[in-house]
mmCIF file of C-alpha atoms in Angstrom:
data_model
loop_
_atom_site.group_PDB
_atom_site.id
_atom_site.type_symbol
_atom_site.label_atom_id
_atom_site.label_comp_id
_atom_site.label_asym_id
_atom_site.label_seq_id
_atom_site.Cartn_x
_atom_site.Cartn_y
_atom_site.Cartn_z
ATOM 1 C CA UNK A 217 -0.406 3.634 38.779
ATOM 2 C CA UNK A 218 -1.471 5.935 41.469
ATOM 3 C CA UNK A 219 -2.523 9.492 40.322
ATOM 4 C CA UNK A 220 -3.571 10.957 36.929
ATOM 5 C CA UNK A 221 -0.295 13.082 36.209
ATOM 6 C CA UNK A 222 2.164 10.138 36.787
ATOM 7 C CA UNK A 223 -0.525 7.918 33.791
ATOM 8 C CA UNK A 224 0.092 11.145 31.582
ATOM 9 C CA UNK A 225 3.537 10.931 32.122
ATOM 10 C CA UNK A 226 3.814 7.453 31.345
ATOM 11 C CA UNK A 227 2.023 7.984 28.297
ATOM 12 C CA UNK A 228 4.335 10.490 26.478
ATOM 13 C CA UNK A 229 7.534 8.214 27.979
ATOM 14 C CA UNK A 230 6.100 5.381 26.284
ATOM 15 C CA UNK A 231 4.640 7.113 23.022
ATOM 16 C CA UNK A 232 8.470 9.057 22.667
ATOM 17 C CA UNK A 233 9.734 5.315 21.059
ATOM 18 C CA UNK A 234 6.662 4.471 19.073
ATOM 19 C CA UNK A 235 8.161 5.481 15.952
ATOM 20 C CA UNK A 236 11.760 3.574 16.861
ATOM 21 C CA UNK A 237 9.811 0.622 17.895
ATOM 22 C CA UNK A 238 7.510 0.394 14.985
ATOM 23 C CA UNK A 239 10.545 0.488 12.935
ATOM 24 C CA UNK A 240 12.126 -2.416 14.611
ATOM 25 C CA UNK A 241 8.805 -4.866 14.233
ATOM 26 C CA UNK A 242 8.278 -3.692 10.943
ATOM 27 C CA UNK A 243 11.941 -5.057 9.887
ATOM 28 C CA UNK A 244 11.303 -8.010 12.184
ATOM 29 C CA UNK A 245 7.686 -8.837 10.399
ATOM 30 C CA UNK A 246 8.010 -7.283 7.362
ATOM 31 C CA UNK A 247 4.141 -6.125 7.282
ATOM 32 C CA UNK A 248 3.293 -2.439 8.337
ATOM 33 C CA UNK A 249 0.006 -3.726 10.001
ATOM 34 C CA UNK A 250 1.289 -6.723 11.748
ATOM 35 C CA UNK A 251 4.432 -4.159 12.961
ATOM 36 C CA UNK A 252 1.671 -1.626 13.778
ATOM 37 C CA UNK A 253 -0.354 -3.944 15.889
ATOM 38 C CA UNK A 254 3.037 -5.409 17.359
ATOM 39 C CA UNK A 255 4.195 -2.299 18.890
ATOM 40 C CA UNK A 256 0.608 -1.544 20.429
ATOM 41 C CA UNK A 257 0.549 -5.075 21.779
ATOM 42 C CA UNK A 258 4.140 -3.624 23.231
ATOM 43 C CA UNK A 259 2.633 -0.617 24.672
ATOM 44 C CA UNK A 260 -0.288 -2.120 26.329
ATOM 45 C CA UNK A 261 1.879 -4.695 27.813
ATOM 46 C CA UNK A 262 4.474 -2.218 29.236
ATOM 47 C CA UNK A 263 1.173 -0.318 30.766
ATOM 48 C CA UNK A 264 0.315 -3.308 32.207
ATOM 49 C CA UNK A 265 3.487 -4.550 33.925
ATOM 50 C CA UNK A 266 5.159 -1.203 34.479
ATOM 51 C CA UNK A 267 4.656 -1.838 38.429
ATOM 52 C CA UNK A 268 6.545 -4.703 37.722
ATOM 53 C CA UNK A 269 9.737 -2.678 35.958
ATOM 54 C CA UNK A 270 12.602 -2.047 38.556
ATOM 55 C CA UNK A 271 14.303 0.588 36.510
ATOM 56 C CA UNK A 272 17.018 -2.323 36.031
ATOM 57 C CA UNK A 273 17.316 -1.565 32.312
ATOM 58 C CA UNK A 274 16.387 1.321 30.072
ATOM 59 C CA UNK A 275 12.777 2.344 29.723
ATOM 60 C CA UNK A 276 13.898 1.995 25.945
ATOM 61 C CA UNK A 277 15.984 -1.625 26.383
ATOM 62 C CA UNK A 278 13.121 -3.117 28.574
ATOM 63 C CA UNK A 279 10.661 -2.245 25.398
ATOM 64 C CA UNK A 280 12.647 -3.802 22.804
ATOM 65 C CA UNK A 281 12.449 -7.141 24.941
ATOM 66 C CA UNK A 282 8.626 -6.735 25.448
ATOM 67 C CA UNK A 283 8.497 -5.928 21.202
ATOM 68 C CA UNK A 284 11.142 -8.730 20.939
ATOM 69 C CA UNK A 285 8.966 -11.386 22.404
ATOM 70 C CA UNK A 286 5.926 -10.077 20.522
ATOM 71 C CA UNK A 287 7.622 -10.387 17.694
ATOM 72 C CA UNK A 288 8.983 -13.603 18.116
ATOM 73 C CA UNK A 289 5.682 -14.990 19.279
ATOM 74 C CA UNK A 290 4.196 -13.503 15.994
ATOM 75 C CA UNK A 291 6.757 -15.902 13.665
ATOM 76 C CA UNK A 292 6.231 -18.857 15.182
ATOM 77 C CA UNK A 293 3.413 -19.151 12.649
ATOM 78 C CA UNK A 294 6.595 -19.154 10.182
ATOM 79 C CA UNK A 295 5.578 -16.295 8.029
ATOM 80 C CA UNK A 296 7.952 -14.959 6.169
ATOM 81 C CA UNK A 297 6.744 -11.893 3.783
ATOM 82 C CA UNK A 298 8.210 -12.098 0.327
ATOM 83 C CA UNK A 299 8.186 -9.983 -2.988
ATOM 84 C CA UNK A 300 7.577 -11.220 -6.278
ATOM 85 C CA UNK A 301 10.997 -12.326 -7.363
ATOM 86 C CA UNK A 302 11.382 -14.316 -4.680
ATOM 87 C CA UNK A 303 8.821 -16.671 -5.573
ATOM 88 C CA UNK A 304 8.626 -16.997 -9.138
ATOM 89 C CA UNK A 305 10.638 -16.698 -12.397
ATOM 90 C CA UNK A 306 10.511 -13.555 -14.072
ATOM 91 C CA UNK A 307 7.140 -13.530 -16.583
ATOM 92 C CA UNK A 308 7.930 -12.472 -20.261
ATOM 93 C CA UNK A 309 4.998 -10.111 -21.615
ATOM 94 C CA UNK A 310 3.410 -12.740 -24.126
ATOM 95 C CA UNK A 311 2.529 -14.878 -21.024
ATOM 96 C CA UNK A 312 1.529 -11.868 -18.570
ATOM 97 C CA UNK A 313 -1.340 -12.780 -16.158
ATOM 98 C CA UNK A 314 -2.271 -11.012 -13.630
ATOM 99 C CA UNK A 315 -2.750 -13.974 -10.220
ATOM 100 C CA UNK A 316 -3.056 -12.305 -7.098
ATOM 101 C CA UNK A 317 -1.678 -13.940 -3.795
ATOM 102 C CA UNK A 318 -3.041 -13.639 -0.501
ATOM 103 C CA UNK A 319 -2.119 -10.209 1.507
ATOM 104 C CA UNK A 320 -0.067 -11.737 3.781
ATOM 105 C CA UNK A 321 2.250 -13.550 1.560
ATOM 106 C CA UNK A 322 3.816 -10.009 0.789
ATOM 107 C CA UNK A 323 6.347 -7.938 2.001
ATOM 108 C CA UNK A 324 4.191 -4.426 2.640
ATOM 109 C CA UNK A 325 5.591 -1.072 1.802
ATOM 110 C CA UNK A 326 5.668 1.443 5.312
ATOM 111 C CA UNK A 327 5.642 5.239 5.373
ATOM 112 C CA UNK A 328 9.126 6.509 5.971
ATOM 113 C CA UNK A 329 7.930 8.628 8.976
ATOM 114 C CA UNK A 330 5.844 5.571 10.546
ATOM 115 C CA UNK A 331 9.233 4.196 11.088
ATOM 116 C CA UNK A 332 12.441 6.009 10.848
ATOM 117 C CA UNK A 333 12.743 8.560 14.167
ATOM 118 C CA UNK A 334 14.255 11.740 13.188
ATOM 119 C CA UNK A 335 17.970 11.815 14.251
ATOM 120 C CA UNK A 336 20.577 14.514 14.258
ATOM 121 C CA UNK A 337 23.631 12.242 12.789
ATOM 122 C CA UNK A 338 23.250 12.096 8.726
ATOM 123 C CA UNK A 339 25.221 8.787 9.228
ATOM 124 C CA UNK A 340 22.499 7.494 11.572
ATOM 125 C CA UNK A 341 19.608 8.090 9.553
ATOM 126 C CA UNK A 342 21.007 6.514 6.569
ATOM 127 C CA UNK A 343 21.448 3.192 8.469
ATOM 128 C CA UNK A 344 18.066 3.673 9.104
ATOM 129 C CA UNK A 345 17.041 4.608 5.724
ATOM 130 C CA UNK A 346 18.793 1.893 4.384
ATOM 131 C CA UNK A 347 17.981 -0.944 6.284
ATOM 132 C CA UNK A 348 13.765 -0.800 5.539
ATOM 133 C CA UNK A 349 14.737 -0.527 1.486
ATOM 134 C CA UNK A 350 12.694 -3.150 0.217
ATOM 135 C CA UNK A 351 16.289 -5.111 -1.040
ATOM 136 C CA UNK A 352 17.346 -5.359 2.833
ATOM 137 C CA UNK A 353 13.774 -6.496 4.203
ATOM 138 C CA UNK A 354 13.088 -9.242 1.490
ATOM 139 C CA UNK A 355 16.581 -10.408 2.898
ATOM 140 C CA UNK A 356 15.703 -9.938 6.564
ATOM 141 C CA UNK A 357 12.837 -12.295 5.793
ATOM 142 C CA UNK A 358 15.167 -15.356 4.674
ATOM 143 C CA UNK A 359 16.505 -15.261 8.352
ATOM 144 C CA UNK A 360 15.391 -17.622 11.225
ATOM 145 C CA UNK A 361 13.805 -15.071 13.754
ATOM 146 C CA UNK A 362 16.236 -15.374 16.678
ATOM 147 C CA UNK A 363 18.787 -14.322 13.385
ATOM 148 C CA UNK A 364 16.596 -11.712 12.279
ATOM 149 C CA UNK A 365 16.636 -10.023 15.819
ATOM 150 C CA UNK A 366 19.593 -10.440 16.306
ATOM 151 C CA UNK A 367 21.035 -8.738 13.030
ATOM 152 C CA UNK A 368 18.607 -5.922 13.185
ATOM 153 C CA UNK A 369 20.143 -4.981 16.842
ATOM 154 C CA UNK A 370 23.523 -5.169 16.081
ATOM 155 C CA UNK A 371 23.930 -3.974 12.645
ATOM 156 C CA UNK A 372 21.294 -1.372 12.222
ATOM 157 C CA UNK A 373 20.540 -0.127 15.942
ATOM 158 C CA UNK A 374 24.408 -0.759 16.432
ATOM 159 C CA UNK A 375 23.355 -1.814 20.112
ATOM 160 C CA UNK A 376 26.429 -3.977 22.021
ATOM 161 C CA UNK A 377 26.511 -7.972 21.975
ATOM 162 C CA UNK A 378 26.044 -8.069 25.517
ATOM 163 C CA UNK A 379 22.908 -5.605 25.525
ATOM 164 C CA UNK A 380 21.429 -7.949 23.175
ATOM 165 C CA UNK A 381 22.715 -11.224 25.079
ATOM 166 C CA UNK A 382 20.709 -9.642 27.906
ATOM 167 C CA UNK A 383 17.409 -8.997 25.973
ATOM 168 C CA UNK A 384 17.155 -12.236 24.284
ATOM 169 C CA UNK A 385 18.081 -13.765 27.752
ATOM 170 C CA UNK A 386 21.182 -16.100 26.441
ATOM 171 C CA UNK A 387 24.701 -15.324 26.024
ATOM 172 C CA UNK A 388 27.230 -12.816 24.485
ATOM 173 C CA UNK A 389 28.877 -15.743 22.595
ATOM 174 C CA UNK A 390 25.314 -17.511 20.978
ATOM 175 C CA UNK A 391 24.532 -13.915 20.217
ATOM 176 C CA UNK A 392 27.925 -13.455 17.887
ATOM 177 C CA UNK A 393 27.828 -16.907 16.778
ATOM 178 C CA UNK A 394 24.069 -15.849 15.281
ATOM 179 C CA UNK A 395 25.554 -12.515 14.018
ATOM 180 C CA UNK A 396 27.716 -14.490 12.458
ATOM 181 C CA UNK A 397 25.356 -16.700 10.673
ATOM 182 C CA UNK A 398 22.889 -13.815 9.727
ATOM 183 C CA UNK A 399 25.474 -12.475 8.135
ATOM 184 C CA UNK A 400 26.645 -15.032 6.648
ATOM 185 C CA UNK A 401 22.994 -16.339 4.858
ATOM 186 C CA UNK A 402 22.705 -12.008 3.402
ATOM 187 C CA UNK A 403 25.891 -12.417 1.854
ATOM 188 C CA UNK A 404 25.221 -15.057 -0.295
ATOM 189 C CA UNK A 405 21.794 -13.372 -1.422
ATOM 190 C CA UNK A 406 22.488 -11.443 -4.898
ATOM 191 C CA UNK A 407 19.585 -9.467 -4.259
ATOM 192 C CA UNK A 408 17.425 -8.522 -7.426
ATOM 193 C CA UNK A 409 17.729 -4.432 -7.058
ATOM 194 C CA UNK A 410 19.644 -4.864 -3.925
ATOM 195 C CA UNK A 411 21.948 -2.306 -5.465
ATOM 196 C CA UNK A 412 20.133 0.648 -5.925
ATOM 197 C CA UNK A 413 22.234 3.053 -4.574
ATOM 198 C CA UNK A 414 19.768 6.420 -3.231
ATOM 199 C CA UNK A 415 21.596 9.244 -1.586
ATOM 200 C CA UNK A 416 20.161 10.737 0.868
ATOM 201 C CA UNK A 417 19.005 13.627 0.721
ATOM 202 C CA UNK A 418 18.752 12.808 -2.981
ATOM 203 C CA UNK A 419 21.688 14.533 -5.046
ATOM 204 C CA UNK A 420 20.538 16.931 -8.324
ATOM 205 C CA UNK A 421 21.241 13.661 -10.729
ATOM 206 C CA UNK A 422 18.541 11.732 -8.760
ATOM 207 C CA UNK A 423 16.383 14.841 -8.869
ATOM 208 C CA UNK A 424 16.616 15.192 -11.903
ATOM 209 C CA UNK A 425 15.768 11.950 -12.748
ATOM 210 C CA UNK A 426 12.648 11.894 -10.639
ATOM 211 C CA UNK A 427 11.426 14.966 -12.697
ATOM 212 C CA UNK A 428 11.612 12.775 -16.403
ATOM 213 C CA UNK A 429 10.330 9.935 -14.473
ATOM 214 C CA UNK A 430 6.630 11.691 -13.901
ATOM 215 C CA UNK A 431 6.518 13.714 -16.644
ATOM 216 C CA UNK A 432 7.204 10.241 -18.648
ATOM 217 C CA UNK A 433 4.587 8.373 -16.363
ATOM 218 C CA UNK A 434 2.011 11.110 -16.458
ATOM 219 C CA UNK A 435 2.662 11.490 -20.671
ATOM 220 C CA UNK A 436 2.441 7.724 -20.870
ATOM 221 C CA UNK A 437 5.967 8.914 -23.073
ATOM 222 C CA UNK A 438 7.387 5.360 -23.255
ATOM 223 C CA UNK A 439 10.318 5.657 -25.133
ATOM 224 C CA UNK A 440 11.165 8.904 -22.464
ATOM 225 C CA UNK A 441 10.469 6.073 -19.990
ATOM 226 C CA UNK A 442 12.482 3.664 -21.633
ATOM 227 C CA UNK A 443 15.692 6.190 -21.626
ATOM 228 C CA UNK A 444 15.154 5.925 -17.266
ATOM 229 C CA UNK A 445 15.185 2.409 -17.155
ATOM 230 C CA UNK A 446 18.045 0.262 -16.556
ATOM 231 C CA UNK A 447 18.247 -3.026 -19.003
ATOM 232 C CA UNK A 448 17.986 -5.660 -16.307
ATOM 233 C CA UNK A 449 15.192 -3.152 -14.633
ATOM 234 C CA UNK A 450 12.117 -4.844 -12.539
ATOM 235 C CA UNK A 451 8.868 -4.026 -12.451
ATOM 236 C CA UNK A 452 6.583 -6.025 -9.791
ATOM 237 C CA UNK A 453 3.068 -5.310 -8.701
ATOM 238 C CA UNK A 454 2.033 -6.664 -5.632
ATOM 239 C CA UNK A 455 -0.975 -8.440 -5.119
ATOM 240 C CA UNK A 456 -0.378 -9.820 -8.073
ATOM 241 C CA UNK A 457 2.551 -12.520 -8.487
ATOM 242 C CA UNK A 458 3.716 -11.359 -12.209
ATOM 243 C CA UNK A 459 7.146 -9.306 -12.473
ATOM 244 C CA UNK A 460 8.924 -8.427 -15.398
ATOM 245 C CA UNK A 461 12.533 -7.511 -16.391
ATOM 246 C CA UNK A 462 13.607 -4.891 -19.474
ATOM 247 C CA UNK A 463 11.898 -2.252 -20.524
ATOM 248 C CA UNK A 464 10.685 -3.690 -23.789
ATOM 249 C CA UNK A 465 8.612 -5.970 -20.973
ATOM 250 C CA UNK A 466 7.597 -2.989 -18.768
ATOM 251 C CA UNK A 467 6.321 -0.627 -20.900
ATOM 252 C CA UNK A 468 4.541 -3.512 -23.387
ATOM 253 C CA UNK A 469 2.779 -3.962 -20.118
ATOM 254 C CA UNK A 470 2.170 -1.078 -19.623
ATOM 255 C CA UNK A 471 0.394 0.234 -23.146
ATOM 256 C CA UNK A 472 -1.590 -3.422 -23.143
ATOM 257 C CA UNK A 473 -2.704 -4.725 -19.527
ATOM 258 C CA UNK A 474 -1.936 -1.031 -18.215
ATOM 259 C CA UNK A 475 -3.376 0.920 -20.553
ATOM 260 C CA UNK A 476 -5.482 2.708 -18.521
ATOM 261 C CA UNK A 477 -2.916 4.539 -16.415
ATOM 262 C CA UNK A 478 -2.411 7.240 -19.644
ATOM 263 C CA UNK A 479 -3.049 10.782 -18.501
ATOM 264 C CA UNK A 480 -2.507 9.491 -14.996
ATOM 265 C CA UNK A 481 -0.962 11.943 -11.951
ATOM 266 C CA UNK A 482 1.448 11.200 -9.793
ATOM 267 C CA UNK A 483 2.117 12.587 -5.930
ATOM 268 C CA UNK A 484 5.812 12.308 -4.164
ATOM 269 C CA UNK A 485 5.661 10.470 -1.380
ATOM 270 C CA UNK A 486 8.744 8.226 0.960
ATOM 271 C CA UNK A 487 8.540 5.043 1.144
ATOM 272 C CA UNK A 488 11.146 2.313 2.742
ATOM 273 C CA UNK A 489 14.057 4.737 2.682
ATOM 274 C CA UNK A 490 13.385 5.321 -1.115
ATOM 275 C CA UNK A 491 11.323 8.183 -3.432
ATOM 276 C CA UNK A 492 8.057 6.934 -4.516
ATOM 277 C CA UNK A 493 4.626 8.150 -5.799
ATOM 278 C CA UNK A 494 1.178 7.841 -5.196
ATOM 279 C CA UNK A 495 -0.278 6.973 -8.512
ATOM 280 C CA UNK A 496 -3.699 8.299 -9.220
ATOM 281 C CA UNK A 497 -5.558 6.640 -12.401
ATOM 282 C CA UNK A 498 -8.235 8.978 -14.736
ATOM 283 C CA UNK A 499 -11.966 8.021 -13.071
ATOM 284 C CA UNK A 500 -13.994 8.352 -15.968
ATOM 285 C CA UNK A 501 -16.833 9.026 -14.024
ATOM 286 C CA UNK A 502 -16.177 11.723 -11.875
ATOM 287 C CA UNK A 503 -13.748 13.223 -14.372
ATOM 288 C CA UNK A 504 -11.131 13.219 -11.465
ATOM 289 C CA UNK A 505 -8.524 10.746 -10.343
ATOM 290 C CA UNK A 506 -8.775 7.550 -8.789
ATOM 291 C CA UNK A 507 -6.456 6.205 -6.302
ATOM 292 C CA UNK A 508 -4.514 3.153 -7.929
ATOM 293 C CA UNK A 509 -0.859 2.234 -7.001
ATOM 294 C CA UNK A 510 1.866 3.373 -4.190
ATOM 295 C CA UNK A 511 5.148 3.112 -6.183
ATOM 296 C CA UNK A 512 8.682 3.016 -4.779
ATOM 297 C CA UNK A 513 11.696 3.242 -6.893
ATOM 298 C CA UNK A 514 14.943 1.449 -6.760
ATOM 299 C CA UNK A 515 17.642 4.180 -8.241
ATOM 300 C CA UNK A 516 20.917 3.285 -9.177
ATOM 301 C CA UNK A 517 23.883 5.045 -11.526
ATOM 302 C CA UNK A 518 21.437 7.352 -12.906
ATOM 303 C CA UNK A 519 18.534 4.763 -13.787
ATOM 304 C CA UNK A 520 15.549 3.292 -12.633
ATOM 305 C CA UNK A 521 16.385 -0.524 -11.845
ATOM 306 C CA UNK A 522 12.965 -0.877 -9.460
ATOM 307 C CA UNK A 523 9.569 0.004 -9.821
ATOM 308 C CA UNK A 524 7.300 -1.960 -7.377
ATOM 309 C CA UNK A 525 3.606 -1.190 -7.256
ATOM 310 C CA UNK A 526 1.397 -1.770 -3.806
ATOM 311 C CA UNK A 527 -2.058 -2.168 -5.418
ATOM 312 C CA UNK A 528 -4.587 -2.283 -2.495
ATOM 313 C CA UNK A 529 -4.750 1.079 -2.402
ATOM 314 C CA UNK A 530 -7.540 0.509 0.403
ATOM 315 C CA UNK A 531 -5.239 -0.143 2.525
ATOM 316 C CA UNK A 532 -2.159 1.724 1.334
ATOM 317 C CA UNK A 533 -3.294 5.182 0.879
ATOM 318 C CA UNK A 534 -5.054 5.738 4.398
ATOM 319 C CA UNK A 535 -1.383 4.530 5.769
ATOM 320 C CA UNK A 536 0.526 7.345 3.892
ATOM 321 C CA UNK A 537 -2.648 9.750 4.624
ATOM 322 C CA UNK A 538 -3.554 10.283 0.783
ATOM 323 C CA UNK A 539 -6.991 10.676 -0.646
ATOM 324 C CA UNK A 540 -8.506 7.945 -2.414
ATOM 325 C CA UNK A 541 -9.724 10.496 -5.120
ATOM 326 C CA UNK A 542 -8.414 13.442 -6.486
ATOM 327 C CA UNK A 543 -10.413 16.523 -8.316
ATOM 328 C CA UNK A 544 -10.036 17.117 -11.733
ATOM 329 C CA UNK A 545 -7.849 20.330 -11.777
ATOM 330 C CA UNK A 546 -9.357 23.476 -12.883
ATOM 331 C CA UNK A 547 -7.845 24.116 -16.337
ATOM 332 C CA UNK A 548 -8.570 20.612 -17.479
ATOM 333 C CA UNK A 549 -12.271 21.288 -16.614
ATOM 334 C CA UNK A 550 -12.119 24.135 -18.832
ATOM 335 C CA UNK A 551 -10.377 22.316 -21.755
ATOM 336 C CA UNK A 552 -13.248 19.583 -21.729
ATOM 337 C CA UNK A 553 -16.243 21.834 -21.221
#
C-alpha cells in the first residue's frame, strides 16, 4: 500500500461491509463476540493480503471467503451455541434451580444494527430480520459447518450455487447436494417458538401488545401478564440452564425466585430481528435502577410465546450501548422524600 489516501480509501471500502459481514459470522458462530472478533480477524487479513487480490472477484465475494475460512477454522473446535431447550427438559416451578452453564455454551443475543445492513427492499430486510431470530440460529447451530455456510449463502444472502461453489472452492453440484441436506436436517426441527410470527415494522396489534407487556412487567400485574402469554409460552434465562413453559410456571417464578424485579423499568431495544427490552431492577442503594436482563420476545397470533433473558448484563448492555444504572426519576424522588 503505497500512499496515505489509497490506505484511507481502503479503509472505508473495507469498513462499508462490516455490518453485512458481522451478520454472516454471527449466524455462522452464533456468539456476537466470537462473530465480532471473526470479522476483525477478516479485516486485518484482507489488509494484509490486499496486494495479493487481483480484482478477480468482488471486493465483497473475496471477503466472505476470507470470513468463510475464519469461520470455519473457528468450528473446528465443534462448538455449537445452544439455548436452554435444547439441552434440557422443561423445569416445573417446584423443582426451579437456578445452574448456570459456561458462556460459551450459549447462543448470545446481537444488536439488530450490529448485524442487519440497512436495505431499501422491505422483502430483503425481512430475510434478514428473520434469519438471526433466535428460532432460526438455534437451528443453524444443529448444522455441520460446511452446511451451515452453505445455507446461510443461499437461502438468506440468496447468492447463486456457483458463487458459492467458487468461495468454498468445490463444486456447483456438492454445493446443492449440501443445500439439500441443510435443508433437509431444519425441516425436521419443530422448533420450540420457531413460530413466532413478528411483522415488520410491527403492525398496531403487536404494538399494542408491547404496551400491556411493560406496563404488566413494570406493575409486576401478573394476571395482566398472564392474559399476554400464550399456554405453551417459554421463558428461559440464560446463564442459567432452567426454562419453563405456562404461565402458571412463569409468573410463580417470577413472584418467588424473581421477586425482586417488582417496580422494575423497562427500555425498548431490537434484538435478533425481534422487540425486546432492557430490564433495569430497583438498586436499593442508590435508589435508582440497576442493570439486570436484555429480553427478546417471541410474538405470535397476538401473544407472547418467548421471553428469553441474557443475564450478564456486563457484557450485554455495553453491546446494545445501555447504561448499567439508571437514575431514579424525579417524581419518584419526591414521593419518597
Amino acid at each position: 500500500m503505497g500512499d496515505g489516501t489509497a490506505t484511507a480509501d481502503l479503509d472505508v471500502r473495507l469498513e462499508k461491509h462490516r455490518a453485512e459481514l458481522t451478520g454472516y459470522c454471527y449466524r455462522m458462530l452464533g456468539s456476537s463476540f466470537e462473530a465480532e472478533d471473526a470479522v476483525q480477524d477478516t479485516m486485518v487479513r484482507a489488509w494484509r493480503s490486499y496486494d495479493k487480490f487481483e480484482g478477480r472477484s468482488s471486493l465483497r465475494s473475496w471477503l466472505y471467503r476470507i470470513a468463510t475460512n475464519v469461520c470455519l477454522d473457528m468450528l473446528t473446535a465443534g462448538n455449537k451455541r445452544a439455548r436452554p431447550m435444547d439441552l434440557t427438559e422443561s423445569t416445573p416451578l417446584a423443582q426451579a434451580a437456578l445452574s448456570p452453564r459456561p458462556e460459551n455454551t450459549w447462543l448470545e443475543p446481537m444488536p439488530d444494527a450490529r448485524v442487519l445492513p440497512t436495505v431499501e427492499d422491505p422483502a430483503e430486510a425481512a430475510v434478514a430480520k428473520e434469519s438471526v431470530r433466535l428460532a432460526f440460529m438455534a437451528a443453524l447451530q444443529k448444522l455441520p459447518p460446511k452446511q451451515r455456510a452453505v445455507l446461510i449463502l443461499r437461502e438468506v444472502l440468496a447468492w447463486r450455487a456457483s458463487e458459492v461453489a467458487e468461495l468454498l472452492e468445490t463444486s456447483v453440484a456438492s454445493v446443492n447436494s449440501a443445500l439439500q441436506r441443510a435443508r433437509a436436517t431444519l425441516a425436521e426441527q419443530p422448533e420450540p417458538g420457531a413460530e413466532a410470527a413478528v411483522s415488520d415494522p410491527l403492525d398496531e396489534e403487536q404494538r399494542k401488545l408491547l404496551e400491556r407487556y411493560v406496563q404488566a412487567f413494570e406493575g409486576y400485574d401478573m394476571a395482566a401478564l398472564t392474559a399476554l402469554l400464550h399456554e405453551d409460552a417459554i421463558m428461559t434465562m440464560p446463564p442459567f440452564d432452567l426454562w419453563l413453559t405456562g404461565p402458571a410456571d412463569i409468573t410463580g417464578f417470577m413472584t418467588t425466585l424473581g421477586a425482586s424485579c417488582a417496580n422494575s423499568r423497562l427500555l425498548p431495544v431490537q434484538v435478533n430481528g425481534l422487540p425486546g427490552f432492557a430490564h433495569y431492577k430497583p438498586d436499593p442503594e442508590t435508589g435508582g435502577f440497576s442493570a439486570w436482563a436484555v429480553q427478546a420476545l417471541e410474538i405470535s397470533d397476538g401473544r407472547i410465546t418467548g421471553f428469553h433473558c441474557f443475564l450478564d448484563v456486563q457484557r450485554w448492555f455495553p453491546l446494545f450501548g445501555l447504561p448499567l444504572q439508571l437514575e431514579a426519576e424525579a417524581d419518584e424522588v419526591q414521593q419518597g422524600g
